[in-house]
Amino acid sequence: MKSQQTPISIDTCRVCLVRHGETAWNTERRLQGHIDIPLNDTGLSQAEATARSLARAGLRFSALYSSDLERARQTAAAIARAHALPPQHDPRLRERHYGHFQGLTFDEAEHRHPENFRRFKARDPHFALPDDGESLNTLAARVHAALEDIAREHAGETVVVVTHGGVLDIAHRLATGQALQTARAFAIPNAALNWIEHTAGSWKLIAWADESHLQGALDELPDT
């Protein structure tokens, strides 16, 4: 894959996607969804490490976008300080809403709701969990819309987007053409750097899961 520092054309938008830093619920392998969990001490350190890594690379960013959930806002704040960029908070960049699975570990979700857990693990793109949960199709639609708006606003520019594991799963599939229902075969570590770009109405993958500035970042839960 080409370097993220390669010059881009005036009709291309390059996006650095960053998953938020670690939270206490990440370490417990607990589904967070829209529940507003802050970063733990490791996550705060990861956010600062990510900000330093981007600054050392000498990259110039035109804008910084973030989910409006606290764990993403805290991660974006570290990048904002290092690059003098005001973060723009967009609820479309939130994690998937996991309905009545939110707050549960995988084991708890499987034990309490076995049939719903089976459909969830199967990545049925039409299945939305009870209690306001989102289907993969619904999640993909809002993520696509948010990224398309960013790309249209920043043609010829490079931007940072701080978001969540489920959103990054969708972004990777958008850039590679992988179907929603196929099992995830790529890592989504906390606070890693992931690069995609948009040109002439299509997305492509540039680089993924760069965690060279981190130590032992946790991967996203499987199939979320």
PDB file of N, CA, C and O in Angstrom, residues 111-156:
ATOM      1  N   HIS A 111     -25.741 -16.183  27.144  1.00  0.00           N
ATOM      2  CA  HIS A 111     -26.500 -16.902  28.173  1.00  0.00           C
ATOM      3  C   HIS A 111     -27.925 -16.353  28.309  1.00  0.00           C
ATOM      4  O   HIS A 111     -28.886 -17.133  28.433  1.00  0.00           O
ATOM      5  N   ARG A 112     -28.079 -15.041  28.254  1.00  0.00           N
ATOM      6  CA  ARG A 112     -29.396 -14.431  28.490  1.00  0.00           C
ATOM      7  C   ARG A 112     -30.283 -14.416  27.244  1.00  0.00           C
ATOM      8  O   ARG A 112     -31.502 -14.480  27.353  1.00  0.00           O
ATOM      9  N   HIS A 113     -29.672 -14.317  26.092  1.00  0.00           N
ATOM     10  CA  HIS A 113     -30.438 -14.159  24.854  1.00  0.00           C
ATOM     11  C   HIS A 113     -29.852 -15.062  23.760  1.00  0.00           C
ATOM     12  O   HIS A 113     -29.309 -14.572  22.763  1.00  0.00           O
ATOM     13  N   PRO A 114     -29.939 -16.374  23.922  1.00  0.00           N
ATOM     14  CA  PRO A 114     -29.225 -17.280  23.017  1.00  0.00           C
ATOM     15  C   PRO A 114     -29.619 -17.163  21.546  1.00  0.00           C
ATOM     16  O   PRO A 114     -28.747 -17.192  20.667  1.00  0.00           O
ATOM     17  N   GLU A 115     -30.905 -17.010  21.231  1.00  0.00           N
ATOM     18  CA  GLU A 115     -31.303 -16.936  19.825  1.00  0.00           C
ATOM     19  C   GLU A 115     -30.867 -15.613  19.198  1.00  0.00           C
ATOM     20  O   GLU A 115     -30.360 -15.596  18.063  1.00  0.00           O
ATOM     21  N   ASN A 116     -31.043 -14.532  19.919  1.00  0.00           N
ATOM     22  CA  ASN A 116     -30.571 -13.241  19.404  1.00  0.00           C
ATOM     23  C   ASN A 116     -29.050 -13.228  19.259  1.00  0.00           C
ATOM     24  O   ASN A 116     -28.513 -12.637  18.314  1.00  0.00           O
ATOM     25  N   PHE A 117     -28.364 -13.875  20.176  1.00  0.00           N
ATOM     26  CA  PHE A 117     -26.903 -13.939  20.087  1.00  0.00           C
ATOM     27  C   PHE A 117     -26.479 -14.734  18.862  1.00  0.00           C
ATOM     28  O   PHE A 117     -25.522 -14.368  18.185  1.00  0.00           O
ATOM     29  N   ARG A 118     -27.194 -15.808  18.552  1.00  0.00           N
ATOM     30  CA  ARG A 118     -26.865 -16.593  17.359  1.00  0.00           C
ATOM     31  C   ARG A 118     -26.975 -15.743  16.100  1.00  0.00           C
ATOM     32  O   ARG A 118     -26.092 -15.761  15.237  1.00  0.00           O
ATOM     33  N   ARG A 119     -28.060 -14.980  15.985  1.00  0.00           N
ATOM     34  CA  ARG A 119     -28.248 -14.138  14.801  1.00  0.00           C
ATOM     35  C   ARG A 119     -27.219 -13.005  14.763  1.00  0.00           C
ATOM     36  O   ARG A 119     -26.749 -12.616  13.691  1.00  0.00           O
ATOM     37  N   PHE A 120     -26.900 -12.484  15.919  1.00  0.00           N
ATOM     38  CA  PHE A 120     -25.876 -11.444  16.018  1.00  0.00           C
ATOM     39  C   PHE A 120     -24.522 -11.968  15.541  1.00  0.00           C
ATOM     40  O   PHE A 120     -23.838 -11.330  14.725  1.00  0.00           O
ATOM     41  N   LYS A 121     -24.121 -13.135  16.021  1.00  0.00           N
ATOM     42  CA  LYS A 121     -22.833 -13.721  15.639  1.00  0.00           C
ATOM     43  C   LYS A 121     -22.802 -14.112  14.168  1.00  0.00           C
ATOM     44  O   LYS A 121     -21.744 -14.102  13.536  1.00  0.00           O
ATOM     45  N   ALA A 122     -23.951 -14.429  13.613  1.00  0.00           N
ATOM     46  CA  ALA A 122     -24.028 -14.803  12.198  1.00  0.00           C
ATOM     47  C   ALA A 122     -23.927 -13.592  11.273  1.00  0.00           C
ATOM     48  O   ALA A 122     -23.862 -13.747  10.055  1.00  0.00           O
ATOM     49  N   ARG A 123     -23.927 -12.386  11.840  1.00  0.00           N
ATOM     50  CA  ARG A 123     -23.836 -11.136  11.078  1.00  0.00           C
ATOM     51  C   ARG A 123     -24.977 -11.028  10.057  1.00  0.00           C
ATOM     52  O   ARG A 123     -24.756 -10.629   8.911  1.00  0.00           O
ATOM     53  N   ASP A 124     -26.167 -11.370  10.507  1.00  0.00           N
ATOM     54  CA  ASP A 124     -27.347 -11.161   9.680  1.00  0.00           C
ATOM     55  C   ASP A 124     -27.495  -9.649   9.484  1.00  0.00           C
ATOM     56  O   ASP A 124     -27.767  -8.913  10.445  1.00  0.00           O
ATOM     57  N   PRO A 125     -27.326  -9.131   8.260  1.00  0.00           N
ATOM     58  CA  PRO A 125     -27.309  -7.671   8.072  1.00  0.00           C
ATOM     59  C   PRO A 125     -28.644  -6.988   8.333  1.00  0.00           C
ATOM     60  O   PRO A 125     -28.690  -5.775   8.531  1.00  0.00           O
ATOM     61  N   HIS A 126     -29.740  -7.768   8.357  1.00  0.00           N
ATOM     62  CA  HIS A 126     -31.067  -7.193   8.575  1.00  0.00           C
ATOM     63  C   HIS A 126     -31.499  -7.239  10.046  1.00  0.00           C
ATOM     64  O   HIS A 126     -32.502  -6.626  10.407  1.00  0.00           O
ATOM     65  N   PHE A 127     -30.754  -7.943  10.878  1.00  0.00           N
ATOM     66  CA  PHE A 127     -31.183  -8.192  12.253  1.00  0.00           C
ATOM     67  C   PHE A 127     -30.801  -7.035  13.170  1.00  0.00           C
ATOM     68  O   PHE A 127     -29.628  -6.683  13.290  1.00  0.00           O
ATOM     69  N   ALA A 128     -31.814  -6.451  13.817  1.00  0.00           N
ATOM     70  CA  ALA A 128     -31.595  -5.395  14.808  1.00  0.00           C
ATOM     71  C   ALA A 128     -31.980  -5.932  16.179  1.00  0.00           C
ATOM     72  O   ALA A 128     -33.075  -6.474  16.356  1.00  0.00           O
ATOM     73  N   LEU A 129     -31.104  -5.793  17.144  1.00  0.00           N
ATOM     74  CA  LEU A 129     -31.391  -6.274  18.490  1.00  0.00           C
ATOM     75  C   LEU A 129     -32.512  -5.468  19.135  1.00  0.00           C
ATOM     76  O   LEU A 129     -32.660  -4.274  18.865  1.00  0.00           O
ATOM     77  N   PRO A 130     -33.344  -6.099  19.987  1.00  0.00           N
ATOM     78  CA  PRO A 130     -34.408  -5.376  20.685  1.00  0.00           C
ATOM     79  C   PRO A 130     -33.856  -4.224  21.527  1.00  0.00           C
ATOM     80  O   PRO A 130     -32.668  -4.175  21.836  1.00  0.00           O
ATOM     81  N   ASP A 131     -34.740  -3.320  21.883  1.00  0.00           N
ATOM     82  CA  ASP A 131     -34.421  -2.132  22.682  1.00  0.00           C
ATOM     83  C   ASP A 131     -33.548  -1.152  21.900  1.00  0.00           C
ATOM     84  O   ASP A 131     -32.471  -0.730  22.356  1.00  0.00           O
ATOM     85  N   ASP A 132     -34.018  -0.813  20.711  1.00  0.00           N
ATOM     86  CA  ASP A 132     -33.410   0.230  19.880  1.00  0.00           C
ATOM     87  C   ASP A 132     -32.092  -0.175  19.223  1.00  0.00           C
ATOM     88  O   ASP A 132     -31.333   0.689  18.763  1.00  0.00           O
ATOM     89  N   GLY A 133     -31.784  -1.450  19.167  1.00  0.00           N
ATOM     90  CA  GLY A 133     -30.570  -1.880  18.500  1.00  0.00           C
ATOM     91  C   GLY A 133     -30.601  -1.601  17.005  1.00  0.00           C
ATOM     92  O   GLY A 133     -31.668  -1.532  16.390  1.00  0.00           O
ATOM     93  N   GLU A 134     -29.415  -1.445  16.426  1.00  0.00           N
ATOM     94  CA  GLU A 134     -29.289  -1.184  14.993  1.00  0.00           C
ATOM     95  C   GLU A 134     -28.894  -2.453  14.254  1.00  0.00           C
ATOM     96  O   GLU A 134     -28.067  -3.232  14.741  1.00  0.00           O
ATOM     97  N   SER A 135     -29.421  -2.621  13.061  1.00  0.00           N
ATOM     98  CA  SER A 135     -28.933  -3.676  12.180  1.00  0.00           C
ATOM     99  C   SER A 135     -27.630  -3.229  11.546  1.00  0.00           C
ATOM    100  O   SER A 135     -27.289  -2.029  11.530  1.00  0.00           O
ATOM    101  N   LEU A 136     -26.887  -4.175  10.979  1.00  0.00           N
ATOM    102  CA  LEU A 136     -25.679  -3.823  10.247  1.00  0.00           C
ATOM    103  C   LEU A 136     -26.006  -2.937   9.049  1.00  0.00           C
ATOM    104  O   LEU A 136     -25.232  -2.025   8.717  1.00  0.00           O
ATOM    105  N   ASN A 137     -27.127  -3.182   8.407  1.00  0.00           N
ATOM    106  CA  ASN A 137     -27.527  -2.341   7.274  1.00  0.00           C
ATOM    107  C   ASN A 137     -27.741  -0.895   7.708  1.00  0.00           C
ATOM    108  O   ASN A 137     -27.328   0.047   7.013  1.00  0.00           O
ATOM    109  N   THR A 138     -28.407  -0.703   8.847  1.00  0.00           N
ATOM    110  CA  THR A 138     -28.660   0.647   9.349  1.00  0.00           C
ATOM    111  C   THR A 138     -27.360   1.330   9.737  1.00  0.00           C
ATOM    112  O   THR A 138     -27.128   2.508   9.414  1.00  0.00           O
ATOM    113  N   LEU A 139     -26.497   0.604  10.434  1.00  0.00           N
ATOM    114  CA  LEU A 139     -25.186   1.145  10.799  1.00  0.00           C
ATOM    115  C   LEU A 139     -24.403   1.538   9.559  1.00  0.00           C
ATOM    116  O   LEU A 139     -23.842   2.644   9.473  1.00  0.00           O
ATOM    117  N   ALA A 140     -24.365   0.658   8.565  1.00  0.00           N
ATOM    118  CA  ALA A 140     -23.604   0.931   7.347  1.00  0.00           C
ATOM    119  C   ALA A 140     -24.129   2.174   6.644  1.00  0.00           C
ATOM    120  O   ALA A 140     -23.347   2.995   6.143  1.00  0.00           O
ATOM    121  N   ALA A 141     -25.433   2.348   6.616  1.00  0.00           N
ATOM    122  CA  ALA A 141     -26.016   3.503   5.928  1.00  0.00           C
ATOM    123  C   ALA A 141     -25.584   4.809   6.576  1.00  0.00           C
ATOM    124  O   ALA A 141     -25.234   5.775   5.872  1.00  0.00           O
ATOM    125  N   ARG A 142     -25.609   4.871   7.900  1.00  0.00           N
ATOM    126  CA  ARG A 142     -25.230   6.134   8.542  1.00  0.00           C
ATOM    127  C   ARG A 142     -23.730   6.383   8.461  1.00  0.00           C
ATOM    128  O   ARG A 142     -23.289   7.527   8.302  1.00  0.00           O
ATOM    129  N   VAL A 143     -22.921   5.325   8.537  1.00  0.00           N
ATOM    130  CA  VAL A 143     -21.474   5.497   8.410  1.00  0.00           C
ATOM    131  C   VAL A 143     -21.117   5.943   6.995  1.00  0.00           C
ATOM    132  O   VAL A 143     -20.308   6.860   6.795  1.00  0.00           O
ATOM    133  N   HIS A 144     -21.711   5.306   5.999  1.00  0.00           N
ATOM    134  CA  HIS A 144     -21.470   5.705   4.608  1.00  0.00           C
ATOM    135  C   HIS A 144     -21.827   7.178   4.412  1.00  0.00           C
ATOM    136  O   HIS A 144     -21.062   7.931   3.785  1.00  0.00           O
ATOM    137  N   ALA A 145     -22.988   7.589   4.934  1.00  0.00           N
ATOM    138  CA  ALA A 145     -23.422   8.978   4.760  1.00  0.00           C
ATOM    139  C   ALA A 145     -22.442   9.954   5.406  1.00  0.00           C
ATOM    140  O   ALA A 145     -22.091  10.986   4.809  1.00  0.00           O
ATOM    141  N   ALA A 146     -21.996   9.633   6.611  1.00  0.00           N
ATOM    142  CA  ALA A 146     -21.049  10.519   7.299  1.00  0.00           C
ATOM    143  C   ALA A 146     -19.734  10.634   6.538  1.00  0.00           C
ATOM    144  O   ALA A 146     -19.205  11.740   6.339  1.00  0.00           O
ATOM    145  N   LEU A 147     -19.192   9.519   6.091  1.00  0.00           N
ATOM    146  CA  LEU A 147     -17.913   9.540   5.385  1.00  0.00           C
ATOM    147  C   LEU A 147     -18.036  10.220   4.024  1.00  0.00           C
ATOM    148  O   LEU A 147     -17.123  10.945   3.596  1.00  0.00           O
ATOM    149  N   GLU A 148     -19.141  10.004   3.337  1.00  0.00           N
ATOM    150  CA  GLU A 148     -19.349  10.672   2.050  1.00  0.00           C
ATOM    151  C   GLU A 148     -19.420  12.187   2.236  1.00  0.00           C
ATOM    152  O   GLU A 148     -18.860  12.953   1.435  1.00  0.00           O
ATOM    153  N   ASP A 149     -20.102  12.640   3.274  1.00  0.00           N
ATOM    154  CA  ASP A 149     -20.187  14.079   3.532  1.00  0.00           C
ATOM    155  C   ASP A 149     -18.806  14.659   3.834  1.00  0.00           C
ATOM    156  O   ASP A 149     -18.459  15.751   3.361  1.00  0.00           O
ATOM    157  N   ILE A 150     -18.012  13.945   4.621  1.00  0.00           N
ATOM    158  CA  ILE A 150     -16.659  14.406   4.936  1.00  0.00           C
ATOM    159  C   ILE A 150     -15.812  14.470   3.671  1.00  0.00           C
ATOM    160  O   ILE A 150     -15.086  15.450   3.429  1.00  0.00           O
ATOM    161  N   ALA A 151     -15.888  13.434   2.842  1.00  0.00           N
ATOM    162  CA  ALA A 151     -15.104  13.401   1.606  1.00  0.00           C
ATOM    163  C   ALA A 151     -15.493  14.537   0.669  1.00  0.00           C
ATOM    164  O   ALA A 151     -14.633  15.168   0.038  1.00  0.00           O
ATOM    165  N   ARG A 152     -16.778  14.819   0.583  1.00  0.00           N
ATOM    166  CA  ARG A 152     -17.249  15.891  -0.295  1.00  0.00           C
ATOM    167  C   ARG A 152     -16.788  17.261   0.221  1.00  0.00           C
ATOM    168  O   ARG A 152     -16.400  18.133  -0.560  1.00  0.00           O
ATOM    169  N   GLU A 153     -16.778  17.427   1.528  1.00  0.00           N
ATOM    170  CA  GLU A 153     -16.376  18.698   2.132  1.00  0.00           C
ATOM    171  C   GLU A 153     -14.878  18.945   2.034  1.00  0.00           C
ATOM    172  O   GLU A 153     -14.435  20.095   2.022  1.00  0.00           O
ATOM    173  N   HIS A 154     -14.083  17.860   1.932  1.00  0.00           N
ATOM    174  CA  HIS A 154     -12.627  17.998   2.043  1.00  0.00           C
ATOM    175  C   HIS A 154     -11.892  17.380   0.850  1.00  0.00           C
ATOM    176  O   HIS A 154     -10.843  16.759   1.016  1.00  0.00           O
ATOM    177  N   ALA A 155     -12.410  17.590  -0.342  1.00  0.00           N
ATOM    178  CA  ALA A 155     -11.702  17.140  -1.545  1.00  0.00           C
ATOM    179  C   ALA A 155     -10.342  17.819  -1.622  1.00  0.00           C
ATOM    180  O   ALA A 155     -10.214  19.020  -1.383  1.00  0.00           O
ATOM    181  N   GLY A 156      -9.304  17.020  -1.918  1.00  0.00           N
ATOM    182  CA  GLY A 156      -7.945  17.535  -1.993  1.00  0.00           C
ATOM    183  C   GLY A 156      -7.272  17.691  -0.647  1.00  0.00           C
ATOM    184  O   GLY A 156      -6.167  18.249  -0.564  1.00  0.00           O
TER     185      GLY A 156
END
